[in-house]
Structure formats: structure tokens, C-alpha cells
Amino acid sequence: MSTTWNDRFATWAKSPSQTETDKIEHSITAIKKALAASPKVASVTKVFVQGSYRNRVNVRQDSDVDIAVLYTGSSFFAHYPEGTKREDFGNSAATYTYAEYKNDIGKALTDYLGTEHVTRGDKAFDVHENSYRVDADVVPVFEHRRYSRSSSYLSGTELRSDSGDRIINWPEQHYANGKQKNDDTARAYRGGVRIVKKLRNIMDEEGIAEAKPLKGFKVECLVWNAPNTCFTNDTWFGDVSDVLNHLSFYLASMELCKEWGEVSDLKYLLAGSDAKRKQFEAFVDSARRYIGIA
């Protein structure tokens, strides 16, 4: 049984094919051209890839691309230390709002690509796939600054969804930490993430309920919290077994996993939610049963 799974895992661990990669790159190029053609946003945007493609954990035949469009003008979001306000750090009120920026990005995309190829979503614009590009989520973001009392700050990104949610991410820190863990595990970490993400996808396709709530980012964060010693086996089956068994043990108690973070290590993965812990535990134990190690 383990030999059969190991053969499958060896395939799942691989990066997307060159054809898939080319289609992703075509999507990125199309977005950049659309924004460059708009006089209103061309000079105040920085386009960069984030998510699974940037972090090299995207799964074969499940490839789309997440593209951040960062406003580089004077407006930004900030979190200040308790008891302080923006004036204490010499910051003035924004004159250009996030809502205005999202509208301007949407217009740039539809003017260049056509309204039939772009759909506005709650958080991002969906640029639809065609014969030469994959589906792309274009996410307008402002810089997010997490200030310390010394006036230094950590730089991330923030978006405000149409429904009112505030979403803060740390893409540079996420990428750096993932790369370091991959280097420290002789490049086994990213392969392990791809395997567990593909395993989740297949379980979901087969109607296994525990797999459905967990999307790729959450799976990546779970695997991130497995120690590097889990990635030292001679086979992929050994690595994945060690990862899932470690996660199962620690997810059995909030006390054991409460300090787990997202890959950026700047946000808690569970944030004290026992419901999330049980959701993750249910998936991990279901995955263990699925591959025959529980």
C-alpha cells in the first residue's frame, strides 16, 4: 500500500507542467498590460504575484494565479500601538480611498480586457481563463503598516472586501519563511505541501466532508507547522505520514497548537478558535485514514 501511495505522491510533489506555467505567465502579462494602459493607475501600481504560485506550492492541474495590485501612492492602512494615533507618527489622513482605488483597477481591467472577461468579486476581480491563460484573481491592495512605538513598522498588504471585511496579509514574510523551510528540508517542504493539497482535492472530489472546508492556504499553513524533522525520510510517503501524524497529535488539544502561526509567522493560525482546531483535526485524521496510516 505505501509503495502505491509513494508513487502517486512522487507525481503530486512536482511543480505544474511547463504548459500550465506558460498559461499562468500569460495571465500575469495580460494583467500588467491592462494596468499599464490606464493613465489613472499605471504610475501608482506595483503588480506582483502572491499565493501558491509565488510560494511554489501550486498543484498540478489545479493552477490559477493570485495577483496583487499594490497602490504605491501616499495612502496606506496602519495599525498603531495601543494609546497612540496616526498624528503621533507624523501621518496625515488619506486623500485617496481604497474604494476609489478598487473601482479604478476594475475600470482599467474591463477597458483593456472587456467586461465579458472580468467579474468583480467581494475581494478581487476574476479575470477569466481562455485558451492561452489561466483564471486569475486580481486583488487591489494598500500597504498595511504595523507600527511599533519606535516608529518602525512591518510592511504587509490590506484589502477591504465589498462586504466590509478587513483582510491583512504578509506576502513577503510568507515567501521568505516558506523558502527558508524549503531550503532547510532539502526542498522537501514544498513538495510535501503540494502532496497534502492534492490529497485534500481528491478527498473533496470523492465527497469526504472533512476535506471541503480546508482550502489550499490553510493546508499550506498546517504543513508549515510540522517540524523539519518530518521531512527527513527516504520516501514521500514517509514524509507525509510523519507530517500528518505530528499534526494529529498536536491538534488533539488547543493547548498544544495554540501558538501555531500562518507561514508569515505574523498571524495566529487558530487565533484561539476551538472550532477551527476541530476542523483541522477532522481533516488530518480523515487524511490519515484515507492513506492507511490511522
mmCIF file of C-alpha atoms in Angstrom:
data_model
loop_
_atom_site.group_PDB
_atom_site.id
_atom_site.type_symbol
_atom_site.label_atom_id
_atom_site.label_comp_id
_atom_site.label_asym_id
_atom_site.label_seq_id
_atom_site.Cartn_x
_atom_site.Cartn_y
_atom_site.Cartn_z
ATOM 1 C CA MET A 1 0.000 0.000 0.000
ATOM 2 C CA SER A 2 2.716 2.503 0.960
ATOM 3 C CA THR A 3 4.560 1.801 -2.325
ATOM 4 C CA THR A 4 1.448 2.637 -4.352
ATOM 5 C CA TRP A 5 0.887 5.846 -2.399
ATOM 6 C CA ASN A 6 4.543 6.791 -2.681
ATOM 7 C CA ASP A 7 4.367 6.536 -6.475
ATOM 8 C CA ARG A 8 1.336 8.826 -6.512
ATOM 9 C CA PHE A 9 2.943 11.229 -4.063
ATOM 10 C CA ALA A 10 6.072 11.470 -6.210
ATOM 11 C CA THR A 11 3.894 12.755 -9.055
ATOM 12 C CA TRP A 12 1.886 15.110 -6.848
ATOM 13 C CA ALA A 13 5.056 16.637 -5.382
ATOM 14 C CA LYS A 14 6.103 18.013 -8.769
ATOM 15 C CA SER A 15 5.524 21.591 -9.881
ATOM 16 C CA PRO A 16 2.923 22.274 -12.603
ATOM 17 C CA SER A 17 3.916 21.375 -16.147
ATOM 18 C CA GLN A 18 5.592 23.874 -18.451
ATOM 19 C CA THR A 19 2.336 24.284 -20.381
ATOM 20 C CA GLU A 20 0.477 25.197 -17.185
ATOM 21 C CA THR A 21 3.288 27.520 -16.133
ATOM 22 C CA ASP A 22 3.230 29.260 -19.515
ATOM 23 C CA LYS A 23 -0.519 29.881 -19.207
ATOM 24 C CA ILE A 24 -0.002 31.355 -15.745
ATOM 25 C CA GLU A 25 2.682 33.683 -17.100
ATOM 26 C CA HIS A 26 0.340 34.748 -19.934
ATOM 27 C CA SER A 27 -2.255 35.740 -17.325
ATOM 28 C CA ILE A 28 0.284 37.818 -15.431
ATOM 29 C CA THR A 29 1.366 39.572 -18.620
ATOM 30 C CA ALA A 30 -2.239 40.365 -19.597
ATOM 31 C CA ILE A 31 -2.928 41.952 -16.193
ATOM 32 C CA LYS A 32 0.222 44.059 -16.356
ATOM 33 C CA LYS A 33 -0.661 45.284 -19.840
ATOM 34 C CA ALA A 34 -4.194 46.191 -18.770
ATOM 35 C CA LEU A 35 -2.964 48.307 -15.860
ATOM 36 C CA ALA A 36 -0.159 49.884 -17.875
ATOM 37 C CA ALA A 37 -2.736 51.053 -20.421
ATOM 38 C CA SER A 38 -4.658 53.055 -17.804
ATOM 39 C CA PRO A 39 -3.290 56.581 -17.222
ATOM 40 C CA LYS A 40 -5.018 56.745 -13.844
ATOM 41 C CA VAL A 41 -3.389 53.687 -12.264
ATOM 42 C CA ALA A 42 -0.308 52.913 -14.372
ATOM 43 C CA SER A 43 2.038 55.108 -12.344
ATOM 44 C CA VAL A 44 0.721 54.194 -8.884
ATOM 45 C CA THR A 45 0.563 50.409 -9.001
ATOM 46 C CA LYS A 46 3.024 47.640 -8.366
ATOM 47 C CA VAL A 47 1.929 44.271 -9.735
ATOM 48 C CA PHE A 48 3.257 41.142 -8.070
ATOM 49 C CA VAL A 49 2.281 37.513 -7.845
ATOM 50 C CA GLN A 50 1.308 36.136 -4.454
ATOM 51 C CA GLY A 51 -0.308 32.966 -3.186
ATOM 52 C CA SER A 52 0.573 29.409 -4.164
ATOM 53 C CA TYR A 53 2.294 30.268 -7.457
ATOM 54 C CA ARG A 54 4.638 32.802 -5.860
ATOM 55 C CA ASN A 55 5.315 30.441 -2.969
ATOM 56 C CA ARG A 56 5.926 27.487 -5.313
ATOM 57 C CA VAL A 57 3.280 25.260 -3.764
ATOM 58 C CA ASN A 58 0.693 25.303 -6.555
ATOM 59 C CA VAL A 59 -0.697 21.929 -7.542
ATOM 60 C CA ARG A 60 -0.617 20.387 -10.999
ATOM 61 C CA GLN A 61 -3.900 20.667 -12.931
ATOM 62 C CA ASP A 62 -5.236 22.954 -10.228
ATOM 63 C CA SER A 63 -3.353 26.061 -11.272
ATOM 64 C CA ASP A 64 -4.714 29.563 -11.148
ATOM 65 C CA VAL A 65 -2.854 32.684 -10.131
ATOM 66 C CA ASP A 66 -3.329 35.287 -7.422
ATOM 67 C CA ILE A 67 -2.085 38.726 -8.485
ATOM 68 C CA ALA A 68 -1.801 41.619 -6.063
ATOM 69 C CA VAL A 69 -2.049 45.172 -7.378
ATOM 70 C CA LEU A 70 -0.438 47.372 -4.743
ATOM 71 C CA TYR A 71 -1.151 51.101 -4.556
ATOM 72 C CA THR A 72 2.191 52.912 -4.296
ATOM 73 C CA GLY A 73 0.904 56.442 -3.663
ATOM 74 C CA SER A 74 0.544 58.191 -0.324
ATOM 75 C CA SER A 75 -2.448 56.280 1.042
ATOM 76 C CA PHE A 76 -1.989 53.233 3.261
ATOM 77 C CA PHE A 77 -3.626 51.378 6.146
ATOM 78 C CA ALA A 78 -1.963 51.225 9.541
ATOM 79 C CA HIS A 79 -2.139 49.600 12.944
ATOM 80 C CA TYR A 80 -0.768 51.757 15.735
ATOM 81 C CA PRO A 81 0.278 50.713 19.248
ATOM 82 C CA GLU A 82 -2.442 50.980 21.871
ATOM 83 C CA GLY A 83 -2.865 54.527 23.096
ATOM 84 C CA THR A 84 -1.377 56.154 20.003
ATOM 85 C CA LYS A 85 -2.813 57.594 16.785
ATOM 86 C CA ARG A 86 -1.573 58.457 13.320
ATOM 87 C CA GLU A 87 -0.583 62.001 14.226
ATOM 88 C CA ASP A 88 1.891 60.620 16.754
ATOM 89 C CA PHE A 89 3.782 59.087 13.845
ATOM 90 C CA GLY A 90 3.579 62.087 11.521
ATOM 91 C CA ASN A 91 0.982 60.516 9.250
ATOM 92 C CA SER A 92 -1.809 62.517 7.638
ATOM 93 C CA ALA A 93 -5.279 61.424 6.558
ATOM 94 C CA ALA A 94 -5.567 59.660 3.213
ATOM 95 C CA THR A 95 -6.862 61.655 0.268
ATOM 96 C CA TYR A 96 -7.479 58.632 -1.971
ATOM 97 C CA THR A 97 -9.572 55.807 -0.564
ATOM 98 C CA TYR A 98 -9.318 52.082 -1.040
ATOM 99 C CA ALA A 99 -12.834 52.010 -2.522
ATOM 100 C CA GLU A 100 -11.790 54.538 -5.178
ATOM 101 C CA TYR A 101 -8.686 52.504 -5.946
ATOM 102 C CA LYS A 102 -10.629 49.261 -6.376
ATOM 103 C CA ASN A 103 -13.045 50.986 -8.743
ATOM 104 C CA ASP A 104 -10.151 52.382 -10.781
ATOM 105 C CA ILE A 105 -8.485 48.971 -11.019
ATOM 106 C CA GLY A 106 -11.758 47.434 -12.151
ATOM 107 C CA LYS A 107 -12.165 50.042 -14.868
ATOM 108 C CA ALA A 108 -8.612 49.505 -16.095
ATOM 109 C CA LEU A 109 -9.183 45.762 -16.374
ATOM 110 C CA THR A 110 -12.537 45.974 -18.153
ATOM 111 C CA ASP A 111 -11.390 48.751 -20.514
ATOM 112 C CA TYR A 112 -8.484 46.611 -21.708
ATOM 113 C CA LEU A 113 -9.814 43.052 -21.468
ATOM 114 C CA GLY A 114 -13.548 43.634 -21.967
ATOM 115 C CA THR A 115 -16.373 43.396 -19.462
ATOM 116 C CA GLU A 116 -17.159 39.826 -20.527
ATOM 117 C CA HIS A 117 -13.719 38.687 -19.358
ATOM 118 C CA VAL A 118 -13.723 40.347 -15.924
ATOM 119 C CA THR A 119 -16.036 39.760 -12.949
ATOM 120 C CA ARG A 120 -15.929 41.840 -9.784
ATOM 121 C CA GLY A 121 -15.958 39.735 -6.646
ATOM 122 C CA ASP A 122 -16.183 40.579 -2.975
ATOM 123 C CA LYS A 123 -12.393 40.683 -2.560
ATOM 124 C CA ALA A 124 -10.910 40.507 -6.047
ATOM 125 C CA PHE A 125 -11.545 40.747 -9.764
ATOM 126 C CA ASP A 126 -11.784 37.406 -11.555
ATOM 127 C CA VAL A 127 -10.070 37.581 -14.939
ATOM 128 C CA HIS A 128 -11.451 34.548 -16.715
ATOM 129 C CA GLU A 129 -9.306 31.871 -18.282
ATOM 130 C CA ASN A 130 -9.195 31.239 -22.014
ATOM 131 C CA SER A 131 -7.194 29.010 -24.340
ATOM 132 C CA TYR A 132 -3.869 30.651 -23.501
ATOM 133 C CA ARG A 133 -4.202 31.874 -19.899
ATOM 134 C CA VAL A 134 -5.454 30.517 -16.581
ATOM 135 C CA ASP A 135 -8.061 32.032 -14.303
ATOM 136 C CA ALA A 136 -6.598 34.945 -12.333
ATOM 137 C CA ASP A 137 -7.701 36.691 -9.145
ATOM 138 C CA VAL A 138 -6.595 40.317 -9.267
ATOM 139 C CA VAL A 139 -6.524 41.718 -5.747
ATOM 140 C CA PRO A 140 -6.265 45.504 -5.216
ATOM 141 C CA VAL A 141 -4.338 46.176 -2.011
ATOM 142 C CA PHE A 142 -2.992 49.077 0.010
ATOM 143 C CA GLU A 143 0.161 48.772 2.054
ATOM 144 C CA HIS A 144 -0.519 47.796 5.661
ATOM 145 C CA ARG A 145 1.919 49.128 8.243
ATOM 146 C CA ARG A 146 2.167 47.556 11.695
ATOM 147 C CA TYR A 147 3.869 50.266 13.736
ATOM 148 C CA SER A 148 5.937 49.832 16.873
ATOM 149 C CA ARG A 149 6.409 52.541 19.471
ATOM 150 C CA SER A 150 9.834 53.283 17.993
ATOM 151 C CA SER A 151 8.061 54.409 14.774
ATOM 152 C CA SER A 152 9.471 51.489 12.791
ATOM 153 C CA TYR A 153 6.921 49.256 11.097
ATOM 154 C CA LEU A 154 6.400 45.928 9.397
ATOM 155 C CA SER A 155 5.030 46.217 5.875
ATOM 156 C CA GLY A 156 2.259 43.969 4.602
ATOM 157 C CA THR A 157 -0.875 44.362 2.497
ATOM 158 C CA GLU A 158 -4.505 45.054 3.311
ATOM 159 C CA LEU A 159 -7.757 44.933 1.405
ATOM 160 C CA ARG A 160 -11.318 45.811 2.323
ATOM 161 C CA SER A 161 -13.907 43.497 0.836
ATOM 162 C CA ASP A 162 -17.133 44.877 -0.629
ATOM 163 C CA SER A 163 -18.947 43.193 2.253
ATOM 164 C CA GLY A 164 -16.836 45.077 4.795
ATOM 165 C CA ASP A 165 -14.183 42.573 5.861
ATOM 166 C CA ARG A 166 -10.675 43.804 6.626
ATOM 167 C CA ILE A 167 -8.029 41.364 5.403
ATOM 168 C CA ILE A 168 -4.349 41.790 6.252
ATOM 169 C CA ASN A 169 -1.646 39.619 4.700
ATOM 170 C CA TRP A 170 2.133 39.432 4.838
ATOM 171 C CA PRO A 171 3.216 38.101 1.426
ATOM 172 C CA GLU A 172 6.919 38.936 1.632
ATOM 173 C CA GLN A 173 7.312 37.376 5.069
ATOM 174 C CA HIS A 174 5.287 34.351 3.931
ATOM 175 C CA TYR A 175 7.507 33.817 0.914
ATOM 176 C CA ALA A 176 10.748 34.245 2.877
ATOM 177 C CA ASN A 177 9.706 31.794 5.594
ATOM 178 C CA GLY A 178 8.491 29.188 3.122
ATOM 179 C CA LYS A 179 11.706 29.426 1.115
ATOM 180 C CA GLN A 180 13.802 29.081 4.254
ATOM 181 C CA LYS A 181 11.885 25.978 5.381
ATOM 182 C CA ASN A 182 12.205 24.501 1.891
ATOM 183 C CA ASP A 183 15.965 25.107 1.931
ATOM 184 C CA ASP A 184 16.261 23.669 5.437
ATOM 185 C CA THR A 185 14.441 20.468 4.396
ATOM 186 C CA ALA A 186 16.415 19.868 1.190
ATOM 187 C CA ARG A 187 13.408 21.096 -0.828
ATOM 188 C CA ALA A 188 11.034 18.521 0.685
ATOM 189 C CA TYR A 189 8.732 21.087 2.325
ATOM 190 C CA ARG A 190 7.173 22.492 -0.848
ATOM 191 C CA GLY A 191 6.731 19.018 -2.305
ATOM 192 C CA GLY A 192 5.020 17.945 0.910
ATOM 193 C CA VAL A 193 2.630 20.893 0.731
ATOM 194 C CA ARG A 194 1.711 20.035 -2.866
ATOM 195 C CA ILE A 195 1.045 16.421 -1.892
ATOM 196 C CA VAL A 196 -1.257 17.244 1.016
ATOM 197 C CA LYS A 197 -3.081 19.880 -1.076
ATOM 198 C CA LYS A 198 -3.635 17.343 -3.862
ATOM 199 C CA LEU A 199 -4.753 14.760 -1.316
ATOM 200 C CA ARG A 200 -7.312 17.246 0.020
ATOM 201 C CA ASN A 201 -8.550 17.960 -3.503
ATOM 202 C CA ILE A 202 -9.096 14.276 -4.250
ATOM 203 C CA MET A 203 -10.818 13.662 -0.941
ATOM 204 C CA ASP A 204 -13.102 16.622 -1.643
ATOM 205 C CA GLU A 205 -13.907 15.307 -5.132
ATOM 206 C CA GLU A 206 -14.867 11.990 -3.568
ATOM 207 C CA GLY A 207 -17.276 13.719 -1.201
ATOM 208 C CA ILE A 208 -15.301 13.306 2.010
ATOM 209 C CA ALA A 209 -16.844 16.040 4.120
ATOM 210 C CA GLU A 210 -13.811 16.767 6.301
ATOM 211 C CA ALA A 211 -11.819 17.945 3.268
ATOM 212 C CA LYS A 212 -14.226 20.555 1.925
ATOM 213 C CA PRO A 213 -13.682 23.445 4.392
ATOM 214 C CA LEU A 214 -9.896 23.490 4.011
ATOM 215 C CA LYS A 215 -8.618 25.407 1.004
ATOM 216 C CA GLY A 216 -5.031 25.432 -0.208
ATOM 217 C CA PHE A 217 -3.770 28.240 2.026
ATOM 218 C CA LYS A 218 -4.939 26.514 5.203
ATOM 219 C CA VAL A 219 -3.360 23.242 4.116
ATOM 220 C CA GLU A 220 -0.079 25.038 3.441
ATOM 221 C CA CYS A 221 -0.171 26.581 6.920
ATOM 222 C CA LEU A 222 -0.855 23.215 8.545
ATOM 223 C CA VAL A 223 2.137 21.613 6.836
ATOM 224 C CA TRP A 224 4.256 24.638 7.748
ATOM 225 C CA ASN A 225 3.686 23.851 11.425
ATOM 226 C CA ALA A 226 5.168 20.369 11.105
ATOM 227 C CA PRO A 227 8.817 20.382 12.267
ATOM 228 C CA ASN A 228 11.633 19.975 9.765
ATOM 229 C CA THR A 229 12.397 16.516 11.164
ATOM 230 C CA CYS A 230 9.199 15.269 9.491
ATOM 231 C CA PHE A 231 10.808 15.864 6.094
ATOM 232 C CA THR A 232 13.898 13.676 6.503
ATOM 233 C CA ASN A 233 12.557 10.319 5.289
ATOM 234 C CA ASP A 234 13.733 8.439 2.206
ATOM 235 C CA THR A 235 10.234 8.474 0.679
ATOM 236 C CA TRP A 236 7.416 10.944 0.180
ATOM 237 C CA PHE A 237 5.078 8.503 1.905
ATOM 238 C CA GLY A 238 7.311 8.608 4.963
ATOM 239 C CA ASP A 239 7.375 12.409 4.986
ATOM 240 C CA VAL A 240 3.620 12.773 4.563
ATOM 241 C CA SER A 241 2.944 10.124 7.224
ATOM 242 C CA ASP A 242 5.194 11.912 9.705
ATOM 243 C CA VAL A 243 3.605 15.290 8.911
ATOM 244 C CA LEU A 244 0.041 14.044 9.323
ATOM 245 C CA ASN A 245 0.823 12.062 12.472
ATOM 246 C CA HIS A 246 2.534 15.083 14.047
ATOM 247 C CA LEU A 247 -0.383 17.355 13.179
ATOM 248 C CA SER A 248 -2.894 14.829 14.509
ATOM 249 C CA PHE A 249 -1.132 14.599 17.863
ATOM 250 C CA TYR A 250 -0.891 18.361 18.374
ATOM 251 C CA LEU A 251 -4.372 19.165 17.062
ATOM 252 C CA ALA A 252 -5.900 16.914 19.718
ATOM 253 C CA SER A 253 -5.534 19.747 22.234
ATOM 254 C CA MET A 254 -5.742 23.531 21.872
ATOM 255 C CA GLU A 255 -3.025 23.819 24.482
ATOM 256 C CA LEU A 256 -0.602 22.010 22.162
ATOM 257 C CA CYS A 257 -1.320 24.014 18.993
ATOM 258 C CA LYS A 258 -2.474 27.431 20.214
ATOM 259 C CA GLU A 259 0.836 29.064 19.246
ATOM 260 C CA TRP A 260 0.782 27.806 15.670
ATOM 261 C CA GLY A 261 1.100 30.576 13.118
ATOM 262 C CA GLU A 262 0.460 31.127 9.460
ATOM 263 C CA VAL A 263 3.548 30.801 7.263
ATOM 264 C CA SER A 264 4.313 34.515 7.658
ATOM 265 C CA ASP A 265 4.591 33.891 11.416
ATOM 266 C CA LEU A 266 2.790 37.208 11.921
ATOM 267 C CA LYS A 267 -0.741 35.847 12.349
ATOM 268 C CA TYR A 268 -2.030 33.025 14.537
ATOM 269 C CA LEU A 269 -3.448 30.118 12.548
ATOM 270 C CA LEU A 270 -6.147 29.240 15.070
ATOM 271 C CA ALA A 271 -6.456 32.540 16.956
ATOM 272 C CA GLY A 272 -7.997 30.687 19.895
ATOM 273 C CA SER A 273 -10.831 29.164 17.852
ATOM 274 C CA ASP A 274 -11.573 25.630 19.016
ATOM 275 C CA ALA A 275 -13.964 25.265 16.079
ATOM 276 C CA LYS A 276 -11.046 25.788 13.678
ATOM 277 C CA ARG A 277 -8.903 23.342 15.651
ATOM 278 C CA LYS A 278 -11.577 20.658 15.384
ATOM 279 C CA GLN A 279 -11.983 21.381 11.669
ATOM 280 C CA PHE A 280 -8.258 20.943 11.060
ATOM 281 C CA GLU A 281 -8.124 17.864 13.286
ATOM 282 C CA ALA A 282 -11.025 16.247 11.405
ATOM 283 C CA PHE A 283 -9.318 16.777 8.053
ATOM 284 C CA VAL A 284 -5.927 15.497 9.227
ATOM 285 C CA ASP A 285 -7.379 12.354 10.800
ATOM 286 C CA SER A 286 -9.544 11.728 7.732
ATOM 287 C CA ALA A 287 -6.471 12.097 5.508
ATOM 288 C CA ARG A 288 -4.578 9.619 7.713
ATOM 289 C CA ARG A 289 -7.356 7.087 7.344
ATOM 290 C CA TYR A 290 -7.535 7.712 3.602
ATOM 291 C CA ILE A 291 -3.890 6.758 3.043
ATOM 292 C CA GLY A 292 -3.980 3.935 5.607
ATOM 293 C CA ILE A 293 -1.862 5.232 8.480
ATOM 294 C CA ALA A 294 -4.592 5.584 11.118
#
